[in-house]
């Protein structure tokens, strides 16, 4: 089945720093989503981005589908950005278009 | 517009007890899903539904049953809980490819 790998696994930043998180996937996808799991465990939708570039405030994402990777950029990080960032892909209509999750990047932003 | 809601938020069960987790969505989505999240395993699909009255198995369906009697609700049942079912359970819904997640239910089986 399709493999999803995220890097780095852990990241510690000082408040105000910028960061780039990467997601590699092993096959073509119809869906790619980025989520933030906050310290309370909630999964927050950040981007639906099977291809192209999107921006939302301090966050932006780019997916290069032909090269099978996606990048999540966080600029001017804040302590509230702490948590785990997941990339998840949808490969086919098999199993209802289920999402296959990467292992996540755990981000800690220090004041 | 509440999105996807889950009931209850927390539950502790003894081995062998049964319970039902309720997921509700108010976005008129056709597709609904139940995932479980375990440390080091990411999220895995338990069961899913492509419409009212339909259900199907996902990756890890054993020990669970589901029902979708109404379009807006998707129920996950544990008939005889086991410690291996200790996990965080997430419900999701979608219209196209993009999935929207509920806040999760933390279940502990002792």
PDB file of C-alpha atoms in Angstrom:
ATOM      1  CA  UNK A   1       0.000   0.000   0.000  1.00  0.00           C
ATOM      2  CA  UNK A   2       0.911   3.650  -0.195  1.00  0.00           C
ATOM      3  CA  UNK A   3       3.526   4.868   2.277  1.00  0.00           C
ATOM      4  CA  UNK A   4       3.541   8.320   3.881  1.00  0.00           C
ATOM      5  CA  UNK A   5       6.692   9.620   5.529  1.00  0.00           C
ATOM      6  CA  UNK A   6       7.011  12.859   7.433  1.00  0.00           C
ATOM      7  CA  UNK A   7      10.129  14.718   8.468  1.00  0.00           C
ATOM      8  CA  UNK A   8      11.468  15.780  10.822  1.00  0.00           C
ATOM      9  CA  UNK A   9       9.837  13.650  13.534  1.00  0.00           C
ATOM     10  CA  UNK A  10      10.470  16.342  16.164  1.00  0.00           C
ATOM     11  CA  UNK A  11      11.160  20.040  15.987  1.00  0.00           C
ATOM     12  CA  UNK A  12      11.850  22.627  18.680  1.00  0.00           C
ATOM     13  CA  UNK A  13      11.629  26.313  17.769  1.00  0.00           C
ATOM     14  CA  UNK A  14      11.923  29.632  19.492  1.00  0.00           C
ATOM     15  CA  UNK A  15       8.864  31.836  19.141  1.00  0.00           C
ATOM     16  CA  UNK A  16       9.112  33.907  15.976  1.00  0.00           C
ATOM     17  CA  UNK A  17      11.149  31.345  14.002  1.00  0.00           C
ATOM     18  CA  UNK A  18      10.095  29.842  10.679  1.00  0.00           C
ATOM     19  CA  UNK A  19       9.909  26.140   9.841  1.00  0.00           C
ATOM     20  CA  UNK A  20       9.279  23.734   6.986  1.00  0.00           C
ATOM     21  CA  UNK A  21       7.685  20.323   7.455  1.00  0.00           C
ATOM     22  CA  UNK A  22       7.880  17.707   4.723  1.00  0.00           C
ATOM     23  CA  UNK A  23       5.601  14.867   3.647  1.00  0.00           C
ATOM     24  CA  UNK A  24       6.709  12.263   1.089  1.00  0.00           C
ATOM     25  CA  UNK A  25       4.302   9.723  -0.382  1.00  0.00           C
ATOM     26  CA  UNK A  26       5.008   6.665  -2.474  1.00  0.00           C
ATOM     27  CA  UNK A  27       2.248   6.750  -5.103  1.00  0.00           C
ATOM     28  CA  UNK A  28      -0.118   9.142  -6.863  1.00  0.00           C
ATOM     29  CA  UNK A  29      -2.854  10.578  -4.651  1.00  0.00           C
ATOM     30  CA  UNK A  30      -6.268  12.135  -5.084  1.00  0.00           C
ATOM     31  CA  UNK A  31      -6.305  13.761  -1.678  1.00  0.00           C
ATOM     32  CA  UNK A  32      -3.690  15.290   0.577  1.00  0.00           C
ATOM     33  CA  UNK A  33      -4.572  17.006   3.815  1.00  0.00           C
ATOM     34  CA  UNK A  34      -2.495  18.660   6.553  1.00  0.00           C
ATOM     35  CA  UNK A  35      -3.788  18.576  10.133  1.00  0.00           C
ATOM     36  CA  UNK A  36      -2.682  20.093  13.403  1.00  0.00           C
ATOM     37  CA  UNK A  37      -3.366  17.985  16.488  1.00  0.00           C
ATOM     38  CA  UNK A  38      -3.326  20.400  19.389  1.00  0.00           C
ATOM     39  CA  UNK A  39      -2.264  19.472  22.942  1.00  0.00           C
ATOM     40  CA  UNK A  40      -5.916  18.710  23.772  1.00  0.00           C
ATOM     41  CA  UNK A  41      -6.010  16.072  21.049  1.00  0.00           C
ATOM     42  CA  UNK A  42      -8.255  17.841  18.543  1.00  0.00           C
ATOM     43  CA  UNK A  43      -7.488  17.382  14.847  1.00  0.00           C
ATOM     44  CA  UNK A  44      -7.704  20.725  13.085  1.00  0.00           C
ATOM     45  CA  UNK A  45      -7.936  20.831   9.275  1.00  0.00           C
ATOM     46  CA  UNK A  46      -5.190  23.074   7.944  1.00  0.00           C
ATOM     47  CA  UNK A  47      -5.177  22.449   4.208  1.00  0.00           C
ATOM     48  CA  UNK A  48      -6.775  20.286   1.562  1.00  0.00           C
ATOM     49  CA  UNK A  49      -4.022  20.376  -1.058  1.00  0.00           C
ATOM     50  CA  UNK A  50      -3.665  17.460  -3.512  1.00  0.00           C
ATOM     51  CA  UNK A  51      -1.654  19.813  -5.743  1.00  0.00           C
ATOM     52  CA  UNK A  52      -0.557  23.432  -5.950  1.00  0.00           C
ATOM     53  CA  UNK A  53      -0.013  26.060  -3.288  1.00  0.00           C
ATOM     54  CA  UNK A  54      -2.315  27.547  -0.648  1.00  0.00           C
ATOM     55  CA  UNK A  55      -1.858  30.102   2.101  1.00  0.00           C
ATOM     56  CA  UNK A  56      -3.794  30.788   5.258  1.00  0.00           C
ATOM     57  CA  UNK A  57      -2.311  33.510   7.433  1.00  0.00           C
ATOM     58  CA  UNK A  58       1.106  32.448   8.713  1.00  0.00           C
ATOM     59  CA  UNK A  59       0.719  28.961   7.256  1.00  0.00           C
ATOM     60  CA  UNK A  60       1.168  27.901   3.685  1.00  0.00           C
ATOM     61  CA  UNK A  61       1.457  24.578   1.902  1.00  0.00           C
ATOM     62  CA  UNK A  62       2.740  23.344  -1.424  1.00  0.00           C
ATOM     63  CA  UNK A  63       2.177  19.929  -2.998  1.00  0.00           C
ATOM     64  CA  UNK A  64       4.218  18.803  -6.000  1.00  0.00           C
ATOM     65  CA  UNK A  65       2.166  15.790  -7.020  1.00  0.00           C
ATOM     66  CA  UNK A  66       4.497  14.733  -9.857  1.00  0.00           C
ATOM     67  CA  UNK A  67       7.396  14.462  -7.388  1.00  0.00           C
ATOM     68  CA  UNK A  68       5.225  13.016  -4.592  1.00  0.00           C
ATOM     69  CA  UNK A  69       5.880  15.438  -1.796  1.00  0.00           C
ATOM     70  CA  UNK A  70       4.186  18.223   0.115  1.00  0.00           C
ATOM     71  CA  UNK A  71       5.622  20.972   2.305  1.00  0.00           C
ATOM     72  CA  UNK A  72       3.993  22.869   5.152  1.00  0.00           C
ATOM     73  CA  UNK A  73       5.513  26.252   6.002  1.00  0.00           C
ATOM     74  CA  UNK A  74       4.984  27.926   9.358  1.00  0.00           C
ATOM     75  CA  UNK A  75       6.207  31.493   9.611  1.00  0.00           C
ATOM     76  CA  UNK A  76       6.671  33.609  12.742  1.00  0.00           C
ATOM     77  CA  UNK A  77       5.804  30.642  14.944  1.00  0.00           C
ATOM     78  CA  UNK A  78       3.790  31.114  18.128  1.00  0.00           C
ATOM     79  CA  UNK A  79       3.482  28.922  21.232  1.00  0.00           C
ATOM     80  CA  UNK A  80      -0.052  28.048  20.124  1.00  0.00           C
ATOM     81  CA  UNK A  81       1.452  26.346  17.048  1.00  0.00           C
ATOM     82  CA  UNK A  82       2.781  23.578  19.319  1.00  0.00           C
ATOM     83  CA  UNK A  83       1.396  20.093  18.776  1.00  0.00           C
ATOM     84  CA  UNK A  84       1.650  17.358  16.181  1.00  0.00           C
ATOM     85  CA  UNK A  85       1.307  18.038  12.463  1.00  0.00           C
ATOM     86  CA  UNK A  86      -0.027  15.199  10.341  1.00  0.00           C
ATOM     87  CA  UNK A  87       0.010  14.727   6.614  1.00  0.00           C
ATOM     88  CA  UNK A  88      -2.627  12.317   5.299  1.00  0.00           C
ATOM     89  CA  UNK A  89      -3.282  11.102   1.770  1.00  0.00           C
ATOM     90  CA  UNK A  90      -6.209   9.561  -0.033  1.00  0.00           C
ATOM     91  CA  UNK A  91      -5.077   7.167  -2.709  1.00  0.00           C
ATOM     92  CA  UNK A  92      -8.196   5.675  -4.297  1.00  0.00           C
ATOM     93  CA  UNK A  93     -11.913   5.170  -3.793  1.00  0.00           C
ATOM     94  CA  UNK A  94     -11.069   1.874  -2.126  1.00  0.00           C
ATOM     95  CA  UNK A  95     -12.411   1.898   1.431  1.00  0.00           C
ATOM     96  CA  UNK A  96     -14.326   5.085   0.871  1.00  0.00           C
ATOM     97  CA  UNK A  97     -11.252   7.110   0.022  1.00  0.00           C
ATOM     98  CA  UNK A  98      -9.766   6.466   3.453  1.00  0.00           C
ATOM     99  CA  UNK A  99      -6.974   8.689   4.626  1.00  0.00           C
ATOM    100  CA  UNK A 100      -3.545   7.183   5.234  1.00  0.00           C
ATOM    101  CA  UNK A 101      -1.685   9.136   7.872  1.00  0.00           C
ATOM    102  CA  UNK A 102       1.992   9.783   8.306  1.00  0.00           C
ATOM    103  CA  UNK A 103       3.564   9.422  11.729  1.00  0.00           C
ATOM    104  CA  UNK A 104       3.506  13.169  12.319  1.00  0.00           C
ATOM    105  CA  UNK A 105       5.956  15.924  13.198  1.00  0.00           C
ATOM    106  CA  UNK A 106       5.865  16.989  16.840  1.00  0.00           C
ATOM    107  CA  UNK A 107       6.470  20.730  17.070  1.00  0.00           C
ATOM    108  CA  UNK A 108       7.300  22.539  20.273  1.00  0.00           C
ATOM    109  CA  UNK A 109       7.486  26.351  20.195  1.00  0.00           C
ATOM    110  CA  UNK A 110       9.252  27.882  23.178  1.00  0.00           C
ATOM    111  CA  UNK A 111       8.497  31.433  24.375  1.00  0.00           C
TER     112      UNK A 111
ATOM    113  CA  UNK B   1     -23.143  24.805  12.187  1.00  0.00           C
ATOM    114  CA  UNK B   2     -21.488  22.444  14.677  1.00  0.00           C
ATOM    115  CA  UNK B   3     -19.605  20.364  12.063  1.00  0.00           C
ATOM    116  CA  UNK B   4     -18.781  16.886  13.388  1.00  0.00           C
ATOM    117  CA  UNK B   5     -19.607  16.123  17.013  1.00  0.00           C
ATOM    118  CA  UNK B   6     -18.864  13.032  19.095  1.00  0.00           C
ATOM    119  CA  UNK B   7     -20.450  11.672  22.271  1.00  0.00           C
ATOM    120  CA  UNK B   8     -19.091  10.944  24.842  1.00  0.00           C
ATOM    121  CA  UNK B   9     -15.736  12.729  25.146  1.00  0.00           C
ATOM    122  CA  UNK B  10     -14.309  10.269  27.686  1.00  0.00           C
ATOM    123  CA  UNK B  11     -15.299   6.815  28.897  1.00  0.00           C
ATOM    124  CA  UNK B  12     -13.843   4.114  31.093  1.00  0.00           C
ATOM    125  CA  UNK B  13     -15.103   0.561  30.609  1.00  0.00           C
ATOM    126  CA  UNK B  14     -14.370  -2.737  32.294  1.00  0.00           C
ATOM    127  CA  UNK B  15     -13.396  -5.690  30.125  1.00  0.00           C
ATOM    128  CA  UNK B  16     -16.507  -7.315  28.692  1.00  0.00           C
ATOM    129  CA  UNK B  17     -18.775  -4.279  28.948  1.00  0.00           C
ATOM    130  CA  UNK B  18     -20.448  -2.810  25.901  1.00  0.00           C
ATOM    131  CA  UNK B  19     -20.929   0.746  24.724  1.00  0.00           C
ATOM    132  CA  UNK B  20     -21.880   2.859  21.725  1.00  0.00           C
ATOM    133  CA  UNK B  21     -20.053   5.932  20.465  1.00  0.00           C
ATOM    134  CA  UNK B  22     -22.178   8.446  18.609  1.00  0.00           C
ATOM    135  CA  UNK B  23     -21.001  10.640  15.746  1.00  0.00           C
ATOM    136  CA  UNK B  24     -23.211  13.351  14.286  1.00  0.00           C
ATOM    137  CA  UNK B  25     -22.595  15.770  11.393  1.00  0.00           C
ATOM    138  CA  UNK B  26     -24.713  18.651  10.188  1.00  0.00           C
ATOM    139  CA  UNK B  27     -22.980  19.202   6.818  1.00  0.00           C
ATOM    140  CA  UNK B  28     -25.176  16.788   4.827  1.00  0.00           C
ATOM    141  CA  UNK B  29     -22.107  14.682   4.010  1.00  0.00           C
ATOM    142  CA  UNK B  30     -22.598  11.293   2.369  1.00  0.00           C
ATOM    143  CA  UNK B  31     -19.395   9.648   3.612  1.00  0.00           C
ATOM    144  CA  UNK B  32     -18.637   8.985   7.278  1.00  0.00           C
ATOM    145  CA  UNK B  33     -15.704   7.216   8.913  1.00  0.00           C
ATOM    146  CA  UNK B  34     -14.489   5.862  12.245  1.00  0.00           C
ATOM    147  CA  UNK B  35     -10.729   5.896  12.937  1.00  0.00           C
ATOM    148  CA  UNK B  36      -8.738   4.947  15.995  1.00  0.00           C
ATOM    149  CA  UNK B  37      -5.492   6.611  17.054  1.00  0.00           C
ATOM    150  CA  UNK B  38      -2.865   4.690  18.980  1.00  0.00           C
ATOM    151  CA  UNK B  39       0.632   5.835  20.002  1.00  0.00           C
ATOM    152  CA  UNK B  40       3.151   5.092  17.276  1.00  0.00           C
ATOM    153  CA  UNK B  41       0.442   3.759  14.923  1.00  0.00           C
ATOM    154  CA  UNK B  42      -1.122   6.943  13.588  1.00  0.00           C
ATOM    155  CA  UNK B  43      -4.821   6.857  12.717  1.00  0.00           C
ATOM    156  CA  UNK B  44      -6.322   3.704  11.233  1.00  0.00           C
ATOM    157  CA  UNK B  45      -9.723   3.209   9.625  1.00  0.00           C
ATOM    158  CA  UNK B  46     -12.148   0.945  11.529  1.00  0.00           C
ATOM    159  CA  UNK B  47     -15.368   1.166   9.476  1.00  0.00           C
ATOM    160  CA  UNK B  48     -16.860   3.588   7.009  1.00  0.00           C
ATOM    161  CA  UNK B  49     -20.160   4.405   5.311  1.00  0.00           C
ATOM    162  CA  UNK B  50     -20.810   5.776   1.825  1.00  0.00           C
ATOM    163  CA  UNK B  51     -24.416   6.682   2.552  1.00  0.00           C
ATOM    164  CA  UNK B  52     -27.455   6.167   4.749  1.00  0.00           C
ATOM    165  CA  UNK B  53     -28.093   2.484   5.382  1.00  0.00           C
ATOM    166  CA  UNK B  54     -24.650   1.332   4.172  1.00  0.00           C
ATOM    167  CA  UNK B  55     -21.535   0.339   6.118  1.00  0.00           C
ATOM    168  CA  UNK B  56     -18.267  -1.357   5.220  1.00  0.00           C
ATOM    169  CA  UNK B  57     -15.109  -2.609   6.921  1.00  0.00           C
ATOM    170  CA  UNK B  58     -11.882  -0.663   7.086  1.00  0.00           C
ATOM    171  CA  UNK B  59      -8.396  -1.766   8.114  1.00  0.00           C
ATOM    172  CA  UNK B  60      -9.095  -2.804  11.715  1.00  0.00           C
ATOM    173  CA  UNK B  61     -12.797  -3.762  12.020  1.00  0.00           C
ATOM    174  CA  UNK B  62     -12.568  -6.712  14.435  1.00  0.00           C
ATOM    175  CA  UNK B  63     -14.428  -6.205  17.710  1.00  0.00           C
ATOM    176  CA  UNK B  64     -16.510  -3.290  16.396  1.00  0.00           C
ATOM    177  CA  UNK B  65     -19.894  -2.902  14.738  1.00  0.00           C
ATOM    178  CA  UNK B  66     -21.418   0.164  13.117  1.00  0.00           C
ATOM    179  CA  UNK B  67     -24.774   1.454  11.952  1.00  0.00           C
ATOM    180  CA  UNK B  68     -25.902   4.369   9.780  1.00  0.00           C
ATOM    181  CA  UNK B  69     -29.678   4.516  10.129  1.00  0.00           C
ATOM    182  CA  UNK B  70     -29.784   8.266   9.517  1.00  0.00           C
ATOM    183  CA  UNK B  71     -27.565  10.204   7.129  1.00  0.00           C
ATOM    184  CA  UNK B  72     -26.335  12.543   9.849  1.00  0.00           C
ATOM    185  CA  UNK B  73     -25.409   9.865  12.414  1.00  0.00           C
ATOM    186  CA  UNK B  74     -22.795   7.105  12.455  1.00  0.00           C
ATOM    187  CA  UNK B  75     -22.671   4.823  15.503  1.00  0.00           C
ATOM    188  CA  UNK B  76     -19.708   2.699  16.582  1.00  0.00           C
ATOM    189  CA  UNK B  77     -20.440  -0.190  18.940  1.00  0.00           C
ATOM    190  CA  UNK B  78     -18.194  -2.307  21.113  1.00  0.00           C
ATOM    191  CA  UNK B  79     -20.094  -5.452  22.129  1.00  0.00           C
ATOM    192  CA  UNK B  80     -17.515  -6.848  24.558  1.00  0.00           C
ATOM    193  CA  UNK B  81     -14.738  -4.362  25.282  1.00  0.00           C
ATOM    194  CA  UNK B  82     -11.131  -5.541  25.523  1.00  0.00           C
ATOM    195  CA  UNK B  83      -8.033  -3.701  26.837  1.00  0.00           C
ATOM    196  CA  UNK B  84      -6.673  -3.672  23.249  1.00  0.00           C
ATOM    197  CA  UNK B  85      -9.533  -1.301  22.386  1.00  0.00           C
ATOM    198  CA  UNK B  86      -8.128   1.385  24.664  1.00  0.00           C
ATOM    199  CA  UNK B  87      -7.597   4.224  22.202  1.00  0.00           C
ATOM    200  CA  UNK B  88      -8.759   7.611  20.990  1.00  0.00           C
ATOM    201  CA  UNK B  89     -11.599   7.297  18.498  1.00  0.00           C
ATOM    202  CA  UNK B  90     -12.188   9.884  15.800  1.00  0.00           C
ATOM    203  CA  UNK B  91     -15.179  10.223  13.544  1.00  0.00           C
ATOM    204  CA  UNK B  92     -14.909  12.017  10.213  1.00  0.00           C
ATOM    205  CA  UNK B  93     -17.228  12.959   7.377  1.00  0.00           C
ATOM    206  CA  UNK B  94     -16.770  14.071   3.785  1.00  0.00           C
ATOM    207  CA  UNK B  95     -18.671  15.081   0.670  1.00  0.00           C
ATOM    208  CA  UNK B  96     -15.785  14.814  -1.805  1.00  0.00           C
ATOM    209  CA  UNK B  97     -12.243  13.914  -0.904  1.00  0.00           C
ATOM    210  CA  UNK B  98     -11.680  16.334   1.992  1.00  0.00           C
ATOM    211  CA  UNK B  99     -12.461  14.840   5.409  1.00  0.00           C
ATOM    212  CA  UNK B 100     -13.546  16.768   8.494  1.00  0.00           C
ATOM    213  CA  UNK B 101     -12.880  15.314  11.942  1.00  0.00           C
ATOM    214  CA  UNK B 102     -14.739  15.367  15.218  1.00  0.00           C
ATOM    215  CA  UNK B 103     -13.072  16.163  18.560  1.00  0.00           C
ATOM    216  CA  UNK B 104     -12.463  12.518  19.494  1.00  0.00           C
ATOM    217  CA  UNK B 105     -13.525  10.126  22.255  1.00  0.00           C
ATOM    218  CA  UNK B 106     -10.896   8.858  24.690  1.00  0.00           C
ATOM    219  CA  UNK B 107     -11.783   5.298  25.719  1.00  0.00           C
ATOM    220  CA  UNK B 108      -9.994   3.295  28.390  1.00  0.00           C
ATOM    221  CA  UNK B 109     -10.770  -0.393  28.928  1.00  0.00           C
ATOM    222  CA  UNK B 110      -9.501  -1.824  32.216  1.00  0.00           C
TER     223      UNK B 110
END
